N, CA, C and O of each residue as an XYZ file, in Angstrom:
672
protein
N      18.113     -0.469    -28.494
C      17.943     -0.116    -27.097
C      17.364      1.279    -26.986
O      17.780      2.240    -27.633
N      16.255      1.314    -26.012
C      15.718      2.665    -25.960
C      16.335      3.708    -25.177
O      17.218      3.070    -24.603
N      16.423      4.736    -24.838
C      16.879      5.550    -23.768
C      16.572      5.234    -22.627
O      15.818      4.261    -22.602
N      16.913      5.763    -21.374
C      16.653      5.717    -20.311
C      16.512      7.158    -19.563
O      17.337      8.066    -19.667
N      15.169      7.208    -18.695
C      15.228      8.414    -18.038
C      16.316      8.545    -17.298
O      16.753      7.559    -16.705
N      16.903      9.703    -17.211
C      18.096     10.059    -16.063
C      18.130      9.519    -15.031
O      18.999      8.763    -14.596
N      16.572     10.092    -14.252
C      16.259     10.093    -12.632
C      16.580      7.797    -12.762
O      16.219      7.244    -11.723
N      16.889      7.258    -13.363
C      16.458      5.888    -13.345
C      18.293      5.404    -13.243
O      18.807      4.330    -12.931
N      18.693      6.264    -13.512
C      20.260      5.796    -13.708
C      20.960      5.941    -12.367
O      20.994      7.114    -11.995
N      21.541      5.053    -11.521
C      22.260      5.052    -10.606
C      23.836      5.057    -10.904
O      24.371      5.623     -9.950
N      24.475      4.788    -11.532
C      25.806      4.802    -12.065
C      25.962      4.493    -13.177
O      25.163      3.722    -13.707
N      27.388      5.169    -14.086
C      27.662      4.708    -14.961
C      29.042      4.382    -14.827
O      29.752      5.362    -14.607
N      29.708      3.123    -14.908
C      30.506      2.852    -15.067
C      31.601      2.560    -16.233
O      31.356      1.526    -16.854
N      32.539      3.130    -16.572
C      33.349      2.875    -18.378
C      34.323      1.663    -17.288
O      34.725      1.874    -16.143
N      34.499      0.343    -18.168
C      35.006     -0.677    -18.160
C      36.242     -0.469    -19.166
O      36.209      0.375    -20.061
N      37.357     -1.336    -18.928
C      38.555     -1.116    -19.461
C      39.173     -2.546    -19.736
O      39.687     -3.118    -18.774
N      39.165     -3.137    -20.907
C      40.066     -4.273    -20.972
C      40.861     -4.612    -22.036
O      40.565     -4.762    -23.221
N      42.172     -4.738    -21.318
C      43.492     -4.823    -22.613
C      44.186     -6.659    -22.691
O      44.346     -7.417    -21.735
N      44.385     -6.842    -23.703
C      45.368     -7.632    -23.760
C      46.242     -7.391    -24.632
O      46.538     -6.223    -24.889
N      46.923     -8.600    -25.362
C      47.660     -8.040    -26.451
C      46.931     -8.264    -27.779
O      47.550     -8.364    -28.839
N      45.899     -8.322    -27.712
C      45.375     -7.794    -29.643
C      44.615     -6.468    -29.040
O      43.445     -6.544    -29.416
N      44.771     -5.540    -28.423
C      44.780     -4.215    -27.782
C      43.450     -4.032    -26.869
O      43.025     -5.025    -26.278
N      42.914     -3.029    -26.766
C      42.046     -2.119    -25.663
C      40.275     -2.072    -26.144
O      39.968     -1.775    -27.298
N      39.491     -2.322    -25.357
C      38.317     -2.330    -25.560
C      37.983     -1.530    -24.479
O      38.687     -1.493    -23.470
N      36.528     -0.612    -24.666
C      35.910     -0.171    -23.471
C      34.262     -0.434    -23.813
O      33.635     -0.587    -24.861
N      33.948     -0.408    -22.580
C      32.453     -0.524    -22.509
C      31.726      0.097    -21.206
O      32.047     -0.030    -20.024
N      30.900      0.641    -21.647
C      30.261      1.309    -20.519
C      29.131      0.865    -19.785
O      28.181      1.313    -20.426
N      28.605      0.127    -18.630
C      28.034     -0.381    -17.840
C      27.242      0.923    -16.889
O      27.669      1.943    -16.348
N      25.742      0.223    -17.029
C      24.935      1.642    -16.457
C      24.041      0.761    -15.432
O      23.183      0.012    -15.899
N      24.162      0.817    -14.602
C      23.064      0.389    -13.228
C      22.079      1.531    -13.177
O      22.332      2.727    -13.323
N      20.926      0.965    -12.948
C      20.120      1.791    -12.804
C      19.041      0.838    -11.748
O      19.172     -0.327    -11.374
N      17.991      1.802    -11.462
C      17.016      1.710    -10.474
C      15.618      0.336    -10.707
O      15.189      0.184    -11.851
N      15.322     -0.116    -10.118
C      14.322     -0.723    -10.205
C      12.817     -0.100    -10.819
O      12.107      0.592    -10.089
N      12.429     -0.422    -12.213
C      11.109      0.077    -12.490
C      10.133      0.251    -11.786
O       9.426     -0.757    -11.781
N       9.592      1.388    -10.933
C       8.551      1.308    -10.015
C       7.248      0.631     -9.954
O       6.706      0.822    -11.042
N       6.813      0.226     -9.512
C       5.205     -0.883     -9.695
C       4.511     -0.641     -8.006
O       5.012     -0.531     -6.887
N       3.632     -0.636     -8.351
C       2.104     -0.762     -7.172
C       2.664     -2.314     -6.722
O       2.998     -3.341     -7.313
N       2.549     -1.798     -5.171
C       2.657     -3.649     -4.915
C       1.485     -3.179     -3.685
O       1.106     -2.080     -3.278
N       1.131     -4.615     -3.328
C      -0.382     -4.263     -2.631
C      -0.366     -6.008     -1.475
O       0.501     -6.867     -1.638
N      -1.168     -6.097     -0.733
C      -1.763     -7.111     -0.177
C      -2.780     -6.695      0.313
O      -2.934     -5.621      0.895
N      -3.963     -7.958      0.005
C      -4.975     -7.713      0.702
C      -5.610     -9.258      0.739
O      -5.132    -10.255      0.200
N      -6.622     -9.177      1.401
C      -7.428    -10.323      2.400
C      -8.799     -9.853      2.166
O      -9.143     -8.672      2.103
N      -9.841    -11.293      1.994
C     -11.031    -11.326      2.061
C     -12.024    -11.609      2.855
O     -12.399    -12.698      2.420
N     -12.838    -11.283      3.925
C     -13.367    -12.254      5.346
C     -15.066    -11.854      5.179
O     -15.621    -11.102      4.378
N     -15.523    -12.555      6.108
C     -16.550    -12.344      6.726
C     -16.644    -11.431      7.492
O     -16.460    -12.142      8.480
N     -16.821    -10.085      8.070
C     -16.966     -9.439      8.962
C     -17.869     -9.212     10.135
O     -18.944     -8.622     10.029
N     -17.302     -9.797     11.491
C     -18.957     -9.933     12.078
C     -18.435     -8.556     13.032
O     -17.923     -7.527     12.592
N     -18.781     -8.939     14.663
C     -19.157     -7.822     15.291
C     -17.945     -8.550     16.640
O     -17.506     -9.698     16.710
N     -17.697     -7.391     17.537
C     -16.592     -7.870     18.893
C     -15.141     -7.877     18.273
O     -14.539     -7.092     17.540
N     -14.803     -9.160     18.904
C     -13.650     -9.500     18.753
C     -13.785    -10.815     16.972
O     -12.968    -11.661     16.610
N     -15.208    -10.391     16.273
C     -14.534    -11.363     15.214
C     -14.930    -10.338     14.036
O     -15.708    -10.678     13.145
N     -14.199     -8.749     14.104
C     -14.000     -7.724     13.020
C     -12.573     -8.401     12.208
O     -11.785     -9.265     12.592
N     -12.628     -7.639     10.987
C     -11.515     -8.354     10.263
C     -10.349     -7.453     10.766
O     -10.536     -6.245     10.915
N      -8.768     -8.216     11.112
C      -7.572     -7.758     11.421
C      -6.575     -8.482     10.540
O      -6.299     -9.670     10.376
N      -6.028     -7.064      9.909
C      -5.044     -7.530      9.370
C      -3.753     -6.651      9.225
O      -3.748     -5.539      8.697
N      -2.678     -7.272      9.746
C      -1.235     -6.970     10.008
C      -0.516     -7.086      8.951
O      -0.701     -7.978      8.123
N       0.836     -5.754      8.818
C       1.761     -5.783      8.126
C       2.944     -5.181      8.746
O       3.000     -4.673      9.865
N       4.231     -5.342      7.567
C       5.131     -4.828      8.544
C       5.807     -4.172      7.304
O       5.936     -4.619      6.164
N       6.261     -2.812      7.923
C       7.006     -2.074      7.590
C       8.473     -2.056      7.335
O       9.113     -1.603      8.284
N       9.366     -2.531      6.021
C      10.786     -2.506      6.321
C      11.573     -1.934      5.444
O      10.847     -1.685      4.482
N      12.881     -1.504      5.171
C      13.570     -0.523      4.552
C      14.717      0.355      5.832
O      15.500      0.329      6.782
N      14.218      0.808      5.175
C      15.860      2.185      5.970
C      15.049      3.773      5.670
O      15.614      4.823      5.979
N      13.871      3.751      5.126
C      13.537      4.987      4.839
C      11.379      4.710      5.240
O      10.937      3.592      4.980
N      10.587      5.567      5.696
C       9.286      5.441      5.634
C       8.960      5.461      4.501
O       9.670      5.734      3.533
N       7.740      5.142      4.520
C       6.892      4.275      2.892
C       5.134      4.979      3.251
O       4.304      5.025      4.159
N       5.250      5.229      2.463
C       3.463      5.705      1.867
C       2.588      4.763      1.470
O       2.558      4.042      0.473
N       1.947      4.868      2.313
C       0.754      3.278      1.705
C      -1.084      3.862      2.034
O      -1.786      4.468      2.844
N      -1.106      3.183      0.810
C      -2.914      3.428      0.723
C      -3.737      2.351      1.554
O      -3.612      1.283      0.954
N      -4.451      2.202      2.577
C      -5.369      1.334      2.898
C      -6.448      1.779      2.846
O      -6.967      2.848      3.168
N      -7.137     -0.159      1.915
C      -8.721      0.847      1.755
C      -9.363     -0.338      2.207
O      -8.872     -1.454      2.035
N     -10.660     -0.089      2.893
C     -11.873     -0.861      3.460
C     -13.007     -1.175      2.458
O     -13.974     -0.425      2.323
N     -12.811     -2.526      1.639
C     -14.123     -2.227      0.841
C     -15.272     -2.972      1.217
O     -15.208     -3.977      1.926
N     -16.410     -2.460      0.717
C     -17.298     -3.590      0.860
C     -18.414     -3.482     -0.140
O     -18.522     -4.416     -0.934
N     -19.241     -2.502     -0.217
C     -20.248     -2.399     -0.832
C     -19.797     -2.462     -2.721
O     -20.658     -2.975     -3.434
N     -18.957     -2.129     -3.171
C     -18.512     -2.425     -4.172
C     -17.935     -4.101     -4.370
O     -17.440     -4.363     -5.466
N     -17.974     -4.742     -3.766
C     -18.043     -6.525     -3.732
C     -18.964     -6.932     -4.540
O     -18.798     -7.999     -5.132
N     -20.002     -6.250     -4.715
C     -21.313     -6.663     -4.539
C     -22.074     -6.439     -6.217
O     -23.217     -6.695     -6.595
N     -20.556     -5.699     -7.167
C     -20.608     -5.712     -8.703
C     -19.314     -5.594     -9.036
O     -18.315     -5.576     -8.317
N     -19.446     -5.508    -10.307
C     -18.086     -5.946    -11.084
C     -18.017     -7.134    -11.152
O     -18.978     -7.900    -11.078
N     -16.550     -7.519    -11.343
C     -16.093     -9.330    -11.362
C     -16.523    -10.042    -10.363
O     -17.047    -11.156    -10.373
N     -16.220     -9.190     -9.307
C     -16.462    -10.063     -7.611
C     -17.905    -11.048     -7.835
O     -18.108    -12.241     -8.061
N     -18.816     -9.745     -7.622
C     -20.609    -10.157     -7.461
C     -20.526    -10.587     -6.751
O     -20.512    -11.794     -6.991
N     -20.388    -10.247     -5.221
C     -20.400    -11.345     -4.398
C     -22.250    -10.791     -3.431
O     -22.977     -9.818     -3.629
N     -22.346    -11.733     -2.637
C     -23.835    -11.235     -1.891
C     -23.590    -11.417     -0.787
O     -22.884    -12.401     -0.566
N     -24.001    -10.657      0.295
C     -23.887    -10.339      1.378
C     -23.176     -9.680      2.051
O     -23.215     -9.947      3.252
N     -22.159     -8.470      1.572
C     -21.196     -7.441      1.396
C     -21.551     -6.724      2.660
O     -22.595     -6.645      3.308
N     -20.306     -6.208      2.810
C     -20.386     -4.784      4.312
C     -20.784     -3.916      3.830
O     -20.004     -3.212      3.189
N     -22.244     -3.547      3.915
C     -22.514     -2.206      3.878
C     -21.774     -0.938      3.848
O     -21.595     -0.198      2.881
N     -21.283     -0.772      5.324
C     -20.555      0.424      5.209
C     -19.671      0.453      6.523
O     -19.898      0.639      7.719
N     -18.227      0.101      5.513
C     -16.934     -0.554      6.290
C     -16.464      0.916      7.380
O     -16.630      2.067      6.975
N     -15.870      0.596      8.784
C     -15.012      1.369      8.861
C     -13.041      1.013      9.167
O     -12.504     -0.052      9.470
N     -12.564      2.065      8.984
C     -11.248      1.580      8.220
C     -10.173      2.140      9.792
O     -10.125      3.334     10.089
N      -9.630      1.374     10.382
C      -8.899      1.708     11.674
C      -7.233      1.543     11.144
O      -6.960      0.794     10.206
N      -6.429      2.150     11.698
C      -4.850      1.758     11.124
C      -4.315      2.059     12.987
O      -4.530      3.056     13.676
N      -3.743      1.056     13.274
C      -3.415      0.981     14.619
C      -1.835      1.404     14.351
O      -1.357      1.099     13.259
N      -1.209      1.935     15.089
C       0.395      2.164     15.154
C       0.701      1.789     15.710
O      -0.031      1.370     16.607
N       2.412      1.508     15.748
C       3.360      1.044     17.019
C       3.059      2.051     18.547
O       2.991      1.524     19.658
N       2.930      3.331     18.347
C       2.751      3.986     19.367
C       1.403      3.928     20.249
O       1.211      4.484     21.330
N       0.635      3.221     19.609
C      -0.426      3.403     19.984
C      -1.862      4.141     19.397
O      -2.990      3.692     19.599
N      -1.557      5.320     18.661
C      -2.264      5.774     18.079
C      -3.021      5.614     16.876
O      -2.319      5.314     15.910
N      -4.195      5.719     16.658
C      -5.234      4.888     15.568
C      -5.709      6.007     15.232
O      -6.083      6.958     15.917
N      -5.658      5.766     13.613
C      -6.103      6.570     12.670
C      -7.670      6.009     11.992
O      -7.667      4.839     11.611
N      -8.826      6.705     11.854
C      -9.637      5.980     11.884
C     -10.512      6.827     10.552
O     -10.747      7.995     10.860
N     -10.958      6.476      9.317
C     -11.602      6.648      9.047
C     -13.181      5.993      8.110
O     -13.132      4.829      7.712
N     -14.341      6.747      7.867
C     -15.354      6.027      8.220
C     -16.012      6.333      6.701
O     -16.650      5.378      6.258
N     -15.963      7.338      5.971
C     -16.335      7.325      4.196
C     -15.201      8.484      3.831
O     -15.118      9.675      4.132
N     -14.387      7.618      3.066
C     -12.924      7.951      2.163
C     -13.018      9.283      1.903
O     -12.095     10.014      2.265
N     -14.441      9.956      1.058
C     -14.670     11.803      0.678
C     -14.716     12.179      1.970
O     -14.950     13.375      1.794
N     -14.655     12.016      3.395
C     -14.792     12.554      4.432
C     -13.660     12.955      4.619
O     -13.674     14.083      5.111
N     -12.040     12.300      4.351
C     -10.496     13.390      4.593
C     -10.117     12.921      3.634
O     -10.917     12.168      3.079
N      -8.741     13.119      2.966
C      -8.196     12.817      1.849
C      -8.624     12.766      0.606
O      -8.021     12.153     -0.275
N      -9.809     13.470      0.409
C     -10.241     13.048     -0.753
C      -9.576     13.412     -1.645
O      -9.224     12.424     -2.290
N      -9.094     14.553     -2.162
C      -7.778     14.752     -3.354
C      -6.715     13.552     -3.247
O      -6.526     12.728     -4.142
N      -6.028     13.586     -1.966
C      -5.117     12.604     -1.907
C      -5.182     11.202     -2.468
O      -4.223     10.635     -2.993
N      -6.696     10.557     -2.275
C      -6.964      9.686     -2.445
C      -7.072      9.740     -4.218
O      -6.394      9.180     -5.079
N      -8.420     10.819     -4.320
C      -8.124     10.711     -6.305
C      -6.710     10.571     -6.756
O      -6.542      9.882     -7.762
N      -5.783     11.043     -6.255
C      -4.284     11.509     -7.152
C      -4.136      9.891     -7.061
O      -4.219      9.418     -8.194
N      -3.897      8.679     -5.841
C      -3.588      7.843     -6.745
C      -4.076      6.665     -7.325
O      -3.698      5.494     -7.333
N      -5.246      7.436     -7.925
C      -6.300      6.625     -9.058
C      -6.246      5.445     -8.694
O      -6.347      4.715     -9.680
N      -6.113      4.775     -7.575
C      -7.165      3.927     -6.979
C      -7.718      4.253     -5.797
O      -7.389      3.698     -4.748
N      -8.694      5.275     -5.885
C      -9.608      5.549     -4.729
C     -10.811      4.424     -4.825
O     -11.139      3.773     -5.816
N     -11.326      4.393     -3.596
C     -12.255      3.271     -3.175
C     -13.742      3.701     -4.383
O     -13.972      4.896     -4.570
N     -14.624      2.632     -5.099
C     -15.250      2.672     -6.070
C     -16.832      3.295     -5.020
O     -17.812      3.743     -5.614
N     -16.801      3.228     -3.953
C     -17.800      3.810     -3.694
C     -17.605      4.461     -2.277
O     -16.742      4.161     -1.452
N     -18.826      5.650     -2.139
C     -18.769      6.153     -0.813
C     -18.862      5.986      0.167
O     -18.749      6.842      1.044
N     -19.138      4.624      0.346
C     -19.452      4.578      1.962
C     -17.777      3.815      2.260
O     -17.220      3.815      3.358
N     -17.313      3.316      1.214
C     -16.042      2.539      1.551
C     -15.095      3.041      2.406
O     -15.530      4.030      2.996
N     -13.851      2.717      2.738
C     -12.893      3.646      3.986
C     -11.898      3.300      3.249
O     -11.677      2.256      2.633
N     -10.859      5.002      3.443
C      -9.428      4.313      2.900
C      -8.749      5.782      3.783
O      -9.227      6.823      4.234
N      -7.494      5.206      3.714
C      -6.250      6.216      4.536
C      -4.880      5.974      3.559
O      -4.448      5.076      2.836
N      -4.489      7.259      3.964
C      -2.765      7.219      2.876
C      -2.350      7.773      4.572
O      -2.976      8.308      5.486
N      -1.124      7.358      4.385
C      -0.301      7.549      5.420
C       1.105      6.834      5.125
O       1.366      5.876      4.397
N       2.074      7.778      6.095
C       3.601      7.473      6.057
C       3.873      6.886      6.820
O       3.620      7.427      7.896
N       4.419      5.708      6.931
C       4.709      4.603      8.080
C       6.418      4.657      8.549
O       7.303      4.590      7.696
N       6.549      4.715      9.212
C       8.157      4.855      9.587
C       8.360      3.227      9.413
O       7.380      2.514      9.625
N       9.836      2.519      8.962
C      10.225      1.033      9.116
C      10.662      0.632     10.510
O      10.836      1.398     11.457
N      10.833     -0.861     10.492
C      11.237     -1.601     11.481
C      12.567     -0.837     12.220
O      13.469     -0.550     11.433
N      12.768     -0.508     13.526
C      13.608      0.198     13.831
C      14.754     -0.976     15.174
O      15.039     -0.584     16.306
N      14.951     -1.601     14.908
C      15.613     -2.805     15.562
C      16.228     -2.268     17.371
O      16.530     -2.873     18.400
N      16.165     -0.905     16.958
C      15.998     -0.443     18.778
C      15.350      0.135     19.338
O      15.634      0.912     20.250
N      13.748     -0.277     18.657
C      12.759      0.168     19.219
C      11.930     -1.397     19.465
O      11.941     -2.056     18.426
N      11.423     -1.899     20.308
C      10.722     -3.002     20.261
C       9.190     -3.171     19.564
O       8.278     -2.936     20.358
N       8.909     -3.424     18.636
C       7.376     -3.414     18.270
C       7.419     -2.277     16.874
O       6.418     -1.906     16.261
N       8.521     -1.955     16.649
C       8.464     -0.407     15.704
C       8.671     -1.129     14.505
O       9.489     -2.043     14.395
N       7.691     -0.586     13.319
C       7.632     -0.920     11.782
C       6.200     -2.067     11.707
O       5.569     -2.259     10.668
N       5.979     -2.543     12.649
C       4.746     -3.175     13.094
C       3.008     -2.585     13.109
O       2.670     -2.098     14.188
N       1.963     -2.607     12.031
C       0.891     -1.880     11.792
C      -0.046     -2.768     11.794
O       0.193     -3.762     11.108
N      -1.239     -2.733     12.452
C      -2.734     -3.153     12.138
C      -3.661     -2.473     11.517
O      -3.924     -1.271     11.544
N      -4.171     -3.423     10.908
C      -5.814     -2.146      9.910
C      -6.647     -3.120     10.540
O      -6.342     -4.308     10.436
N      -7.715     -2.751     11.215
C      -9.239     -3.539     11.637
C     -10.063     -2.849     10.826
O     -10.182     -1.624     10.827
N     -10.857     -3.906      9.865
C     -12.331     -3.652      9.125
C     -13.368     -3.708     10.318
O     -12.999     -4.357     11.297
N     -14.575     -3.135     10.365
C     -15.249     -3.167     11.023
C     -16.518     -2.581     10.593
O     -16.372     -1.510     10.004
N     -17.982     -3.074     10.753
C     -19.360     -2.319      9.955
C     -19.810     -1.429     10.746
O     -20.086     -1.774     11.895
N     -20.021      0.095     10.288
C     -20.452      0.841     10.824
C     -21.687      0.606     11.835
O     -22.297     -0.421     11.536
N     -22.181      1.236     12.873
C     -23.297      0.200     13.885
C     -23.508     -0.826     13.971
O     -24.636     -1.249     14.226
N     -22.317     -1.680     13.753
C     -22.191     -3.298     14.163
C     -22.646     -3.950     12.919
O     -22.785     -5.170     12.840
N     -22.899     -3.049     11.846
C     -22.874     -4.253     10.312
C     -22.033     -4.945     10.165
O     -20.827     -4.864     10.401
N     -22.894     -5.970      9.593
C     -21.719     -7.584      9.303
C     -22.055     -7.664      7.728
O     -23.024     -7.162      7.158
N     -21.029     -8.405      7.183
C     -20.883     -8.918      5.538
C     -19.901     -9.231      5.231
O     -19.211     -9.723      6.125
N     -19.312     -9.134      3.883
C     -18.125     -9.634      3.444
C     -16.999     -8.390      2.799
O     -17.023     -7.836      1.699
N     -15.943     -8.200      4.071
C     -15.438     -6.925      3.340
C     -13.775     -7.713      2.418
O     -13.286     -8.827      2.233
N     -13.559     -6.701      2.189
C     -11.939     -6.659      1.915
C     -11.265     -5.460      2.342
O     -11.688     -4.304      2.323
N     -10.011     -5.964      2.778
C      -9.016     -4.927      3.555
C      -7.751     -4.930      2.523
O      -7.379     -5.915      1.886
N      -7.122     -3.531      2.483
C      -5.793     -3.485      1.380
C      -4.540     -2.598      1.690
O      -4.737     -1.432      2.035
N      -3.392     -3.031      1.598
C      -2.596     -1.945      1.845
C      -1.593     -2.269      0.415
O      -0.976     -3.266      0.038
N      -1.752     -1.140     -0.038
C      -1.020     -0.427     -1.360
C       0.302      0.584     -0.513
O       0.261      1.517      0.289
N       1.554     -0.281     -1.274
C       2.565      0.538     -1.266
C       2.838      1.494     -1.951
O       3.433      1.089     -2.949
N       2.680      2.968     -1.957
C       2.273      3.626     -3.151
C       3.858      4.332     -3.554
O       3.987      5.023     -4.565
C-alpha cells in the first residue's frame, strides 16, 4: 500500500475488537474522493435568431463550483473531429439566475492566464471560453443554481460549434 497525501485523509479511525482469544486493533482511514475533470458538452449546427446553440446546466452542492466554458468551433475543423463547415468565430454568453450575462467573444481577450493555468484553454483564437464561480441550487431562492451558455457566430456566422462546461 502506498502512502496517502494528508490533505486526502478525512478521518482516522482505531477500531477495537475483543473476545475471548483476546484484543485486536485496526485502524480505518476515510479519505476524500480522487479529484478528476468532469465536463459536459454538446455538438449542433449553429444558425442565426432563435436557432443559436443553448445549452443548460445546473449547479448543485452546498458550496459554489468553478467551471470552465468554452465555445469551440474553428478547431472542429482538425484533429480527430475534421469536421467541415465549422463556426468560424463562436461567441460564448453564460446567462445567470439573476439575470446577468457574461459574454465573451476571443478567450486572449480576458482570462487569458486564467484560462492557460487550466491547460485546457480553447486550441484557437477566435474560440470563446469563461471561468467563473457559480453559486448552487439554493431551494429558497426560485430559479437559483440554474445557468445557460448560448453559442452564437460572430455577425450572424453559422457552422458547427461545440459548447462545454468543465467543472474545474
Amino acid at each position: 500500500q502506498g502512502s496517502l497525501p494528508s490533505s486526502s485523509i478525512l478521518e482516522l479511525v482505531q477500531l477495537f475488537a475483543t473476545n475471548s482469544h483476546g484484543t485486536t486493533t485496526k485502524t480505518l482511514v476515510f479519505v476524500t474522493a480522487v479529484p478528476q475533470l468532469l465536463n459536459i458538452s454538446t455538438r449542433l449546427n449553429v444558425l442565426t435568431g432563435d436557432q443559436v446553440m443553448i445549452g443548460g446546466f445546473i449547479i448543485t452542492g452546498h458550496a459554489p463550483k468553478k467551471v470552465l466554458l468554452r465555445a469551440i468551433g474553428p478547431s472542429l475543423s482538425s484533429g480527430p473531429a475534421h469536421l467541415s463547415g465549422t463556426l468560424a468565430d463562436p461567441v460564448l454568453e453564460l446567462h445567470k439566475p439573476d439575470g446577468t450575462v457574461i459574454t465573451n467573444d476571443n478567450w486572449k481577450d480576458t482570462q487569458e492566464a486564467a484560462l492557460v493555468a487550466t491547460k485546457i484553454p480553447p486550441l484557437n483564437n477566435k474560440e470563446s471560453a469563461i471561468i467563473a464561480t457559480l453559486d448552487p441550487v439554493d431551494p429558497a431562492v426560485k430559479g437559483s443554481g440554474a445557468y445557460t451558455a448560448i453559442v452564437r457566430g460572430k455577425h450572424g456566422g453559422t457552422g458547427i460549434g461545440l459548447v462545454e462546461v468543465f467543472d474545474l
